Tab-separated table of C-alpha atoms in Angstrom:
chain	number	residue	atom	x	y	z
P	1	ARG	CA	-6.288	8.414	3.323
P	2	THR	CA	-6.929	7.027	6.811
P	3	ILE	CA	-10.289	8.224	8.133
P	4	ALA	CA	-10.997	7.942	11.851
P	5	LEU	CA	-14.606	8.336	13.015
P	6	LEU	CA	-14.916	8.776	16.761
P	7	ALA	CA	-18.316	8.289	18.365
P	8	ASP	CA	-16.777	9.067	21.739
P	9	ARG	CA	-13.387	8.616	23.372
P	10	ASP	CA	-13.294	4.842	22.906
P	11	ARG	CA	-15.499	3.870	19.969
P	12	LEU	CA	-13.811	4.117	16.598
P	13	LEU	CA	-14.490	3.280	12.943
P	14	LEU	CA	-11.360	3.334	10.770
P	15	LEU	CA	-11.214	3.401	6.966
P	16	ASP	CA	-7.907	2.967	5.150
P	17	ALA	CA	-6.732	2.996	1.523
P	18	LEU	CA	-4.252	0.516	0.061
P	19	ASN	CA	-3.297	2.502	-3.047
P	20	GLU	CA	-1.410	5.318	-1.374
P	21	ALA	CA	2.078	5.656	-0.006
P	22	PHE	CA	1.124	5.748	3.643
P	23	GLY	CA	-1.900	3.484	3.780
P	24	GLU	CA	-2.071	0.146	5.635
P	25	ARG	CA	-2.294	1.609	9.165
P	26	LEU	CA	-5.004	-0.928	9.991
P	27	MET	CA	-2.495	-3.698	9.329
P	28	GLU	CA	0.437	-2.289	11.254
P	29	HIS	CA	-0.154	-3.834	14.637
P	30	GLU	CA	-1.519	-6.974	16.214
P	31	GLN	CA	-4.919	-5.382	16.691
P	32	VAL	CA	-6.911	-2.797	14.795
P	33	VAL	CA	-5.671	0.367	16.501
P	34	ARG	CA	-6.637	3.983	16.828
P	35	ALA	CA	-4.789	5.668	13.949
P	36	GLN	CA	-3.869	9.334	13.612
P	37	VAL	CA	-4.888	9.907	17.214
P	38	THR	CA	-2.175	11.062	19.564
P	39	THR	CA	-3.157	8.680	22.360
P	40	ALA	CA	-2.854	5.629	20.012
P	41	ILE	CA	-4.815	3.503	22.474
P	42	GLN	CA	-5.550	-0.075	21.431
P	43	LEU	CA	-9.257	-0.797	21.571
P	44	PRO	CA	-11.128	-4.039	22.270
P	45	ALA	CA	-13.069	-5.656	19.461
P	46	ASP	CA	-16.465	-4.518	20.747
P	47	ARG	CA	-15.521	-0.847	20.266
P	48	VAL	CA	-13.784	-0.718	16.905
P	49	ARG	CA	-14.320	-1.704	13.267
P	50	GLY	CA	-12.103	-1.284	10.215
P	51	ILE	CA	-12.561	-1.087	6.440
P	52	VAL	CA	-9.615	-1.355	4.024
P	53	GLY	CA	-10.335	-0.674	0.350
P	54	PRO	CA	-8.347	-0.188	-2.870
P	55	TRP	CA	-8.872	3.573	-2.943
P	56	SER	CA	-6.456	6.429	-3.464
P	57	HIS	CA	-6.049	9.418	-1.135
P	58	GLN	CA	-9.723	10.294	-1.480
P	59	TYR	CA	-12.976	9.611	0.318
P	60	PRO	CA	-14.243	6.175	-0.756
P	61	ASP	CA	-17.604	7.471	-1.989
P	62	ARG	CA	-16.304	9.961	-4.552
P	63	GLY	CA	-16.104	7.406	-7.349
P	64	LEU	CA	-12.538	8.372	-8.257
P	65	PRO	CA	-10.234	5.582	-9.414
P	66	PRO	CA	-9.470	3.040	-8.304
P	67	GLY	CA	-12.796	1.664	-7.048
P	68	PRO	CA	-15.145	0.135	-6.158
P	69	ALA	CA	-16.707	3.094	-4.378
P	70	ILE	CA	-18.849	2.477	-1.301
P	71	GLY	CA	-21.586	4.336	0.540
P	72	PHE	CA	-19.228	6.066	2.951
P	73	LEU	CA	-21.832	8.483	4.316
P	74	GLN	CA	-24.214	5.625	5.083
P	75	GLU	CA	-21.434	3.809	6.952
P	76	THR	CA	-20.717	6.896	9.047
P	77	LEU	CA	-24.421	7.258	9.903
P	78	ARG	CA	-24.605	3.605	10.888
P	79	TRP	CA	-21.667	4.102	13.247
P	80	TRP	CA	-22.851	7.315	14.836
P	81	ASP	CA	-26.493	6.214	15.161
P	82	GLN	CA	-25.299	3.042	16.900
P	83	HIS	CA	-23.039	4.757	19.409
P	84	LEU	CA	-24.555	8.225	19.808
P	85	LYS	CA	-28.279	7.465	19.557
P	86	GLY	CA	-28.322	3.899	20.813
P	87	VAL	CA	-29.971	2.660	17.595
P	88	ASP	CA	-29.071	-0.897	16.640
P	89	THR	CA	-27.877	-0.428	13.060
P	90	GLY	CA	-26.100	-3.799	12.841
P	91	VAL	CA	-22.718	-2.178	12.400
P	92	MET	CA	-21.257	-4.057	15.365
P	93	ARG	CA	-22.289	-7.353	13.776
P	94	GLU	CA	-19.989	-6.617	10.866
P	95	PRO	CA	-16.561	-8.336	10.850
P	96	LEU	CA	-13.856	-6.601	12.841
P	97	LEU	CA	-12.063	-5.890	9.570
P	98	ARG	CA	-13.593	-5.704	6.084
P	99	ALA	CA	-10.857	-5.769	3.432
P	100	TYR	CA	-10.711	-5.805	-0.358
P	101	VAL	CA	-8.607	-8.447	-2.134
P	102	SER	CA	-8.045	-7.495	-5.773
P	103	ASP	CA	-7.620	-10.005	-8.593
P	104	SER	CA	-4.553	-10.192	-10.807
P	105	HIS	CA	-4.772	-7.394	-13.356
P	106	PRO	CA	-2.541	-5.973	-16.094
P	107	PRO	CA	-0.393	-2.975	-15.121
P	108	ALA	CA	-2.078	0.364	-15.793
P	109	THR	CA	-1.756	3.873	-14.390
P	110	VAL	CA	-5.508	4.125	-13.777
P	111	TYR	CA	-8.302	1.676	-13.062
P	112	GLY	CA	-11.936	2.684	-12.735
P	113	THR	CA	-12.678	-0.382	-10.630
P	114	LEU	CA	-10.195	-3.039	-9.615
P	115	PRO	CA	-11.652	-6.544	-9.935
P	116	GLY	CA	-11.785	-8.456	-6.682
P	117	ARG	CA	-13.878	-9.295	-3.643
P	118	TRP	CA	-14.499	-8.266	-0.041
P	119	VAL	CA	-13.420	-10.512	2.821
P	120	GLY	CA	-14.276	-10.302	6.500
P	121	GLU	CA	-11.871	-10.946	9.365
P	122	PRO	CA	-13.142	-11.665	12.897
P	123	ALA	CA	-9.788	-10.665	14.416
P	124	TRP	CA	-6.416	-9.211	13.447
P	125	PRO	CA	-4.114	-11.020	13.009
P	126	SER	CA	-6.724	-13.098	11.237
P	127	PRO	CA	-7.029	-16.836	11.874
P	128	ALA	CA	-7.513	-17.160	8.107
P	129	VAL	CA	-4.039	-15.729	7.370
P	130	THR	CA	-0.909	-17.894	7.513
P	131	THR	CA	2.679	-16.764	6.948
P	132	VAL	CA	4.259	-18.625	4.031
P	133	VAL	CA	8.043	-18.334	3.737
P	134	TYR	CA	9.822	-18.354	0.368
P	135	GLY	CA	13.602	-18.839	0.359
P	136	LEU	CA	15.602	-16.835	-2.166
P	137	GLN	CA	17.778	-18.886	-4.530
P	138	GLY	CA	20.985	-18.177	-6.420
P	139	VAL	CA	24.499	-16.871	-5.906
P	140	PRO	CA	25.388	-13.574	-4.195
P	141	VAL	CA	24.478	-10.631	-6.407
P	142	LEU	CA	25.695	-7.038	-6.431
P	143	VAL	CA	22.710	-4.699	-6.237
P	144	ARG	CA	23.807	-1.370	-7.688
P	145	SER	CA	20.712	0.228	-9.145
P	146	PRO	CA	20.827	3.339	-11.358
P	147	GLN	CA	19.730	6.409	-9.467
P	148	HIS	CA	16.657	6.809	-11.679
P	149	THR	CA	15.279	3.493	-10.420
P	150	GLY	CA	11.851	4.496	-9.135
P	151	VAL	CA	10.845	6.631	-12.108
P	152	ASP	CA	7.950	4.185	-12.645
P	153	ALA	CA	6.864	4.227	-9.012
P	154	GLY	CA	3.640	6.098	-9.655
P	155	ARG	CA	2.414	9.106	-7.729
P	156	PHE	CA	3.450	9.350	-4.068
P	157	VAL	CA	0.012	10.678	-3.093
P	158	PRO	CA	-2.480	9.316	-5.654
P	159	LEU	CA	-5.607	11.433	-5.940
P	160	GLY	CA	-7.667	9.519	-8.482
P	161	ASN	CA	-5.970	10.897	-11.595
P	162	ASP	CA	-4.968	9.211	-14.847
P	163	ALA	CA	-1.274	8.869	-13.962
P	164	ASP	CA	-1.551	7.755	-10.317
P	165	LEU	CA	-0.709	4.058	-10.327
P	166	PRO	CA	2.632	2.493	-11.291
P	167	PRO	CA	2.902	1.405	-14.941
P	168	ASP	CA	4.445	-1.873	-16.100
P	169	GLN	CA	7.366	-2.632	-13.785
P	170	ARG	CA	9.568	-4.474	-16.263
P	171	GLU	CA	12.027	-1.596	-16.649
P	172	GLU	CA	12.213	-1.147	-12.868
P	173	ASP	CA	12.701	-4.900	-12.463
P	174	ALA	CA	15.602	-4.786	-14.953
P	175	ARG	CA	17.322	-2.288	-12.641
P	176	SER	CA	16.851	-4.598	-9.634
P	177	ALA	CA	17.860	-8.039	-8.421
P	178	CYS	CA	14.803	-10.259	-8.986
P	179	PHE	CA	13.726	-13.539	-7.436
P	180	GLU	CA	10.667	-15.404	-8.662
P	181	PHE	CA	8.295	-18.031	-7.329
P	182	ALA	CA	5.786	-19.926	-9.447
P	183	VAL	CA	2.106	-19.722	-8.519
P	184	GLY	CA	0.657	-23.233	-8.715
P	185	GLU	CA	-2.733	-22.388	-7.253
P	186	GLU	CA	-4.467	-19.098	-6.668
P	187	THR	CA	-2.735	-17.363	-3.765
P	188	TRP	CA	-4.455	-14.616	-1.781
P	189	VAL	CA	-2.217	-12.183	0.100
P	190	LEU	CA	-3.723	-10.017	2.836
P	191	GLY	CA	-1.571	-8.044	5.230
P	192	ARG	CA	2.013	-6.818	5.232
P	193	PRO	CA	4.643	-8.959	3.474
P	194	ARG	CA	8.059	-9.031	5.098
P	195	VAL	CA	11.590	-9.610	3.837
P	196	ARG	CA	14.672	-10.876	5.635
P	197	LEU	CA	17.812	-10.209	3.634
P	198	ARG	CA	21.516	-10.950	4.173
P	199	VAL	CA	23.320	-7.826	3.046
P	200	THR	CA	26.992	-6.908	2.752
P	201	SER	CA	27.812	-3.226	2.333
P	202	GLU	CA	31.172	-1.556	1.768
P	203	VAL	CA	29.853	1.862	2.777
P	204	THR	CA	28.391	3.220	5.997
P	205	ARG	CA	25.026	4.310	4.571
P	206	GLY	CA	22.481	3.087	2.085
P	207	GLN	CA	18.949	1.929	1.538
P	208	VAL	CA	17.267	-1.309	0.504
P	209	VAL	CA	14.058	-1.220	-1.537
P	210	ALA	CA	11.862	-4.290	-1.990
P	211	ARG	CA	8.963	-4.499	-4.447
P	212	LEU	CA	6.471	-7.345	-4.736
P	213	CYS	CA	5.155	-7.802	-8.282
P	214	ASP	CA	2.615	-10.030	-10.036
P	215	VAL	CA	4.173	-11.272	-13.288
P	216	ALA	CA	1.747	-12.508	-15.951
P	217	PRO	CA	2.558	-15.170	-18.560
P	218	ASP	CA	3.133	-12.407	-21.145
P	219	GLY	CA	5.889	-10.953	-18.943
P	220	SER	CA	4.026	-7.841	-17.794
P	221	SER	CA	4.768	-6.921	-14.185
P	222	THR	CA	2.139	-5.342	-11.913
P	223	LEU	CA	3.274	-3.745	-8.666
P	224	VAL	CA	1.463	-5.216	-5.663
P	225	THR	CA	3.290	-3.500	-2.808
P	226	ARG	CA	6.707	-2.203	-1.746
P	227	GLY	CA	8.815	-1.243	1.216
P	228	VAL	CA	12.107	0.460	2.002
P	229	LEU	CA	14.700	0.323	4.758
P	230	ASN	CA	17.239	2.996	5.589
P	231	LEU	CA	20.207	0.827	6.561
P	232	SER	CA	21.168	3.310	9.286
P	233	ALA	CA	17.755	2.632	10.881
P	234	ARG	CA	17.982	-1.164	10.757
P	235	HIS	CA	17.882	-1.323	14.562
P	236	GLY	CA	14.910	1.028	14.839
P	237	ALA	CA	13.742	4.385	13.572
P	238	ASP	CA	14.646	6.023	16.881
P	239	ARG	CA	18.404	5.798	16.313
P	240	ALA	CA	20.937	5.903	13.474
P	241	VAL	CA	23.647	3.234	13.452
P	242	PRO	CA	26.214	3.483	10.629
P	243	TRP	CA	27.020	0.251	8.808
P	244	GLU	CA	30.473	-1.217	9.404
P	245	PRO	CA	32.063	-1.316	5.929
P	246	GLY	CA	32.489	-4.878	4.722
P	247	ALA	CA	30.193	-6.356	7.363
P	248	THR	CA	27.414	-8.827	6.541
P	249	GLN	CA	24.171	-8.533	8.487
P	250	GLU	CA	20.582	-9.730	8.253
P	251	VAL	CA	18.100	-6.895	7.846
P	252	ALA	CA	14.336	-7.263	7.999
P	253	PHE	CA	11.480	-4.919	7.175
P	254	GLU	CA	7.839	-4.964	6.216
P	255	LEU	CA	6.277	-3.870	2.960
P	256	SER	CA	3.095	-1.838	2.792
P	257	GLY	CA	-0.198	-3.613	3.359
P	258	ALA	CA	-1.715	-5.432	0.388
P	259	GLY	CA	-4.804	-7.351	-0.602
P	260	HIS	CA	-4.094	-9.255	-3.821
P	261	ALA	CA	-4.846	-12.615	-5.441
P	262	PHE	CA	-2.063	-14.123	-7.564
P	263	ARG	CA	-3.512	-16.166	-10.422
P	264	PRO	CA	-2.272	-19.704	-11.248
P	265	GLY	CA	0.362	-19.622	-13.957
P	266	HIS	CA	1.625	-16.232	-12.808
P	267	ARG	CA	4.854	-15.638	-10.896
P	268	ILE	CA	5.489	-13.823	-7.632
P	269	ARG	CA	8.482	-11.561	-8.155
P	270	LEU	CA	10.536	-9.966	-5.394
P	271	ALA	CA	12.625	-7.134	-6.848
P	272	VAL	CA	15.373	-5.639	-4.675
P	273	SER	CA	17.066	-2.347	-5.546
P	274	SER	CA	19.450	0.117	-3.939
P	275	ALA	CA	17.664	3.251	-5.189
P	276	TYR	CA	14.090	4.502	-5.591
P	277	TRP	CA	14.129	8.084	-6.799
P	278	PRO	CA	12.153	10.309	-6.476
P	279	TRP	CA	10.366	8.564	-3.597
P	280	ILE	CA	13.539	7.964	-1.601
P	281	TRP	CA	16.325	10.516	-1.193
P	282	PRO	CA	19.600	8.597	-1.740
P	283	GLN	CA	21.909	8.263	1.240
P	284	PRO	CA	25.453	9.637	0.727
P	285	GLY	CA	27.581	6.902	-0.818
P	286	SER	CA	24.606	4.649	-1.539
P	287	GLN	CA	25.425	4.623	-5.254
P	288	ALA	CA	27.956	1.894	-4.347
P	289	GLY	CA	25.055	-0.450	-3.707
P	290	PHE	CA	25.347	-3.651	-1.662
P	291	THR	CA	25.733	-7.398	-2.090
P	292	LEU	CA	22.670	-9.550	-1.448
P	293	GLU	CA	23.198	-13.168	-0.420
P	294	PRO	CA	20.146	-15.268	-1.364
P	295	ALA	CA	21.207	-18.046	0.988
P	296	GLY	CA	19.642	-17.051	4.300
P	297	SER	CA	17.329	-14.470	2.677
P	298	PHE	CA	13.554	-14.903	2.710
P	299	LEU	CA	10.238	-13.441	1.577
P	300	GLU	CA	7.368	-13.881	4.039
P	301	LEU	CA	3.859	-13.590	2.607
P	302	PRO	CA	0.649	-13.329	4.686
P	303	VAL	CA	-1.424	-15.852	2.711
P	304	ARG	CA	-5.156	-15.844	3.329
P	305	ALA	CA	-7.574	-18.721	2.850
P	306	ARG	CA	-9.464	-18.407	-0.440
P	307	GLU	CA	-12.874	-17.685	1.040
P	308	ALA	CA	-14.806	-14.574	0.065
P	309	ASP	CA	-17.542	-13.216	2.338
P	310	SER	CA	-20.729	-12.962	0.306
P	311	ASP	CA	-22.489	-11.249	3.217
P	312	ILE	CA	-20.312	-8.128	2.962
P	313	ALA	CA	-22.105	-5.434	0.997
P	314	PHE	CA	-22.067	-1.650	0.939
P	315	GLU	CA	-24.730	0.735	-0.230
P	316	GLU	CA	-24.190	2.823	-3.337
P	317	PRO	CA	-22.548	6.218	-2.705
P	318	GLU	CA	-24.829	9.112	-1.879
P	319	HIS	CA	-23.978	12.803	-2.049
P	320	ALA	CA	-25.612	16.072	-1.184
P	321	GLY	CA	-27.094	18.016	-4.067
P	322	PRO	CA	-25.087	20.820	-5.700
P	323	LEU	CA	-25.124	24.181	-3.946
P	324	GLY	CA	-26.125	25.988	-7.118
P	325	ALA	CA	-23.186	28.384	-6.857
P	326	THR	CA	-21.669	29.596	-10.115
P	327	ARG	CA	-18.469	31.417	-10.897
P	328	GLY	CA	-19.459	35.010	-11.345
P	329	VAL	CA	-17.998	37.959	-13.168
P	330	ALA	CA	-16.785	40.991	-11.251
P	331	ALA	CA	-18.457	44.371	-11.721
P	332	ASP	CA	-15.567	45.546	-13.880
P	333	GLY	CA	-16.001	42.560	-16.169
P	334	TRP	CA	-12.971	40.660	-14.866
P	335	SER	CA	-13.255	36.894	-14.448
P	336	PRO	CA	-10.632	34.303	-13.424
P	337	ALA	CA	-8.631	32.816	-16.276
P	338	THR	CA	-5.873	30.229	-16.576
P	339	LEU	CA	-2.934	31.624	-18.529
P	340	ASP	CA	-0.729	28.523	-18.609
P	341	GLU	CA	-1.373	25.464	-20.716
P	342	PRO	CA	-2.551	22.436	-18.683
P	343	ARG	CA	0.389	20.407	-17.428
P	344	PRO	CA	0.584	16.674	-18.156
P	345	GLU	CA	-0.253	14.349	-15.287
P	346	ARG	CA	3.249	12.841	-15.352
P	347	LEU	CA	5.731	13.196	-18.169
P	348	VAL	CA	8.916	11.123	-18.342
P	349	VAL	CA	11.485	12.157	-20.967
P	350	ARG	CA	14.383	9.834	-21.839
P	351	ASP	CA	17.324	11.157	-23.830
P	352	VAL	CA	18.535	8.076	-25.709
P	353	ALA	CA	21.685	9.909	-26.843
P	354	LYS	CA	23.102	10.070	-23.339
């Protein structure tokens, strides 16, 4: 959920969530921008602030997983009192962007609170973030993923439920072409990773899916972020250009924004697939897959300096008291009832006989 708080036409506080399919708007451009506002005007640093947390598609004070929750209402009052009442609340002395960098953690579909720390950025792009390029190694590989690749993607719009987050990615990785890089020292990633891939396709349409995973010494694979490119839109989303069968081209695209610390001894895994159902509707003919040439293909990570900001702190969440309303019974004695059994959060059935 991206929340935009306007004090007037040109003073804006933005809050964004990393653990949802369409988060990361605060990291999309070279400056923190006005999001979900039709004018999309870029604002100078003295009129805008941003907060990016690990939340789902919920308000960040509700205490729904994943946390930590923050005092969202207090932050809104600080912003509005500053710009509508002229009260110096100190909100403009906060960093331009406050972002949460989570620690390495085992894969799980729900986390009450993700371990990590807050960091403050005086500008975006941040002077503390450097692009580190990893070259892919190996021989050309045919990427022809089964159409059920993506079954362990997690919920498209997570709402703080028990089955929101992606489970262990090992089965998804087995259906993908994987490239790994050892982590010698703790590596913080903050921003939007990018891939540049040399692709050969024998069909006119298709899609490329890239997932960035944190692989622990025990082999478990935790999804950090992901991205997808419709090959027909490789020259821009404003036009469709069919692929020339048999041609080899370099394609590049960004993954969703991430804040994550890879632990020493872990491995950074880039997993590339040709399918991601049910998140991505397969292009006609895309079941043929494509050939990926590691030579000339790269993963670009926005690596941040390992410096937490101990001065960043949020108040505990506050909420209004309950209204005292209760579900009543109609005069004829009728009351609402649920006839169906509760449905499971997410149920995956595999028929091993087929």
